[in-house]
Coordinates of C-alpha atoms and ligand atoms in Angstrom, one line a residue:
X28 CA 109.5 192.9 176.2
X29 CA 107.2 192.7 172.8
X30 CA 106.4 196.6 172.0
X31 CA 103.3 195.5 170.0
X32 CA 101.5 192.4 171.6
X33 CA 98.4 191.4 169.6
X34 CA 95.0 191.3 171.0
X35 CA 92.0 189.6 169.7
X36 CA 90.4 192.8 169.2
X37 CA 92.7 193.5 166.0
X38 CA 91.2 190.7 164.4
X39 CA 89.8 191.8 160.9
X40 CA 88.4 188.3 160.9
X41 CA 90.1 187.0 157.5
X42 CA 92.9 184.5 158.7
X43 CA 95.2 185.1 155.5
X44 CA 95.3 189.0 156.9
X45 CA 95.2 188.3 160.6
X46 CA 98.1 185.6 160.2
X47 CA 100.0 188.5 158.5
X48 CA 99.4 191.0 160.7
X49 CA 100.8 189.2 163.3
X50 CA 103.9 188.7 161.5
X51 CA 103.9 192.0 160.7
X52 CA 104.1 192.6 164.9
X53 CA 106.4 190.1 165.3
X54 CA 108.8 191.8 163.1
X55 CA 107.9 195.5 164.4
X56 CA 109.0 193.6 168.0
X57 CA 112.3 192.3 166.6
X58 CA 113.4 195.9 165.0
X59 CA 112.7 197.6 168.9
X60 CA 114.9 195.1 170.3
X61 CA 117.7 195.9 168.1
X62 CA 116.8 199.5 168.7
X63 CA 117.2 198.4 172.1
X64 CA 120.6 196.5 171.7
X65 CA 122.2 200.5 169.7
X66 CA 123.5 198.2 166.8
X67 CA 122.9 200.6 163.7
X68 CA 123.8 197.6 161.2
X69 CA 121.3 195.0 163.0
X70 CA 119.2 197.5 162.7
X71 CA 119.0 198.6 159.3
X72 CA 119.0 194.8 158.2
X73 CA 116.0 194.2 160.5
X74 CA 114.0 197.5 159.0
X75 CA 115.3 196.5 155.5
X76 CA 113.4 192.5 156.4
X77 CA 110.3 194.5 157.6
X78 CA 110.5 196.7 155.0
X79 CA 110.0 194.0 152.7
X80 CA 107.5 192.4 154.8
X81 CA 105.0 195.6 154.7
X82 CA 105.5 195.5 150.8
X83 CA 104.3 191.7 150.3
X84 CA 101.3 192.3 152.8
X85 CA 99.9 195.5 151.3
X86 CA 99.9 194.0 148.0
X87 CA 98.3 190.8 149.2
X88 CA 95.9 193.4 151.0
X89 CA 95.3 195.5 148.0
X90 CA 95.2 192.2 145.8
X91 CA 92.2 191.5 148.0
X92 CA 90.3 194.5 148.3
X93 CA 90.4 194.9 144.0
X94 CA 89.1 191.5 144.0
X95 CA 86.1 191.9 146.3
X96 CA 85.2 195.6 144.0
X97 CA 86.1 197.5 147.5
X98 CA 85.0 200.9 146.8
X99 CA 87.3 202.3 149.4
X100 CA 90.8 200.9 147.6
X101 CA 92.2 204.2 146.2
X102 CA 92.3 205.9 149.9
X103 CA 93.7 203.0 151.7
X104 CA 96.3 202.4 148.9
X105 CA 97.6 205.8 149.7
X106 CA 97.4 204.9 152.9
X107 CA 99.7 202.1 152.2
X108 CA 101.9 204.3 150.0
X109 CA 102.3 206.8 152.9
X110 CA 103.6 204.2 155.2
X111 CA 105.9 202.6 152.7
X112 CA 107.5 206.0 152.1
X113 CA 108.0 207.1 155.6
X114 CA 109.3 203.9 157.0
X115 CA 112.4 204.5 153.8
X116 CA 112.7 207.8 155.3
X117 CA 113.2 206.3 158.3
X118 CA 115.3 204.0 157.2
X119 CA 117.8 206.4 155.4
X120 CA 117.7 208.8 158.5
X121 CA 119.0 205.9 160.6
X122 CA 121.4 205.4 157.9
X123 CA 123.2 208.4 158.3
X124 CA 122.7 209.5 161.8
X125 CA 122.3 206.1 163.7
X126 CA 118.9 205.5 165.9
X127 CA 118.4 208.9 168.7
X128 CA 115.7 209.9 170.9
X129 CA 113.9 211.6 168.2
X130 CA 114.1 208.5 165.6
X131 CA 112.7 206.3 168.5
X132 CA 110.0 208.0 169.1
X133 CA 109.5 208.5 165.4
X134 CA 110.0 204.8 164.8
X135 CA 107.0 203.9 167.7
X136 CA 104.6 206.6 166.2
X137 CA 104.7 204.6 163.2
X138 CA 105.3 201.4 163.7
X139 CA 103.1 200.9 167.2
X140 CA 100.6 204.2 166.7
X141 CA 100.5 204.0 163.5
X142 CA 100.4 200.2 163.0
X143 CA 97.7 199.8 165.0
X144 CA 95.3 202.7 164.2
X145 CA 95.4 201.3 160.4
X146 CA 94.8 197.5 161.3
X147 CA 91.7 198.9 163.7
X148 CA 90.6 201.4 161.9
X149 CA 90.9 201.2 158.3
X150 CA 91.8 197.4 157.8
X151 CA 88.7 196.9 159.4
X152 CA 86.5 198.0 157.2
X153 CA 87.4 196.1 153.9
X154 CA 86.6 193.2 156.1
X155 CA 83.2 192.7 155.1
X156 CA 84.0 193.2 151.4
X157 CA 86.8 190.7 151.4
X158 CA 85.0 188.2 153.5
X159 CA 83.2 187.5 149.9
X160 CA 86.0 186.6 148.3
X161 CA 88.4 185.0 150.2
X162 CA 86.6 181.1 151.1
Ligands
FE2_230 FE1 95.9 198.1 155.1

């Protein structure tokens, strides 16, 4: 069972980000079914693959957003930084201690919460910026 299933609604209306952000789910899906499965090592390959995933599309992202002059870039870099740091935390806490209760539910505040509130909320609004630049 996918954790994150995309909607329509999510749609920033750019393809290049959409197509990505659907990737992006599709990975966030494949770590909580090794989460699932208990297998630490799966696990910290899969997060270390999604890990690297997030990277690539924020820069593509912030790429974007300096190209169109969008005003808001600074906040939602840090944004982006943010996320980037607490998924290693993550990451490192799985490391040592394996995946609990508590890292679950840390793991869906970020990746499914999280995820979702920032492609809605805040990818959302470069939209109209980057619409401009990207043909
Ligand atoms: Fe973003």
């Amino acid at each position: 069972m996918p954790v994150v299933v995309w909607k329509d609604e999510y749609s920033v209306g750019i393809k290049v980000i959409d197509d990505q952000h659907k990737e992006l789910f599709n990975r966030v899906n494949k770590l909580f079914d090794d989460v699932s499965q208990g297998n630490t090592k799966t696990i910290l390959t899969t997060m270390d693959f999604l890990s690297s995933y997030v990277v690539y599309h924020f820069d593509a992202e912030e790429q974007l957003m300096a190209k169109a002059n969008y005003p808001e870039l600074e906040n939602h870099r840090k944004e982006h930084e943010w996320f980037k740091h607490e998924v290693s935390d993550l990451r490192d806490s799985i490391s040592k201690d394996g995946v609990g209760v508590t890292t679950t539910l840390k793991l869906n505040k970020l990746l499914v919460d999280w995820l979702i509130n920032h492609v809605t909320k805040t990818d959302i609004k470069f939209a109209p910026f980057v619409k401009q630049v990207v043909s």
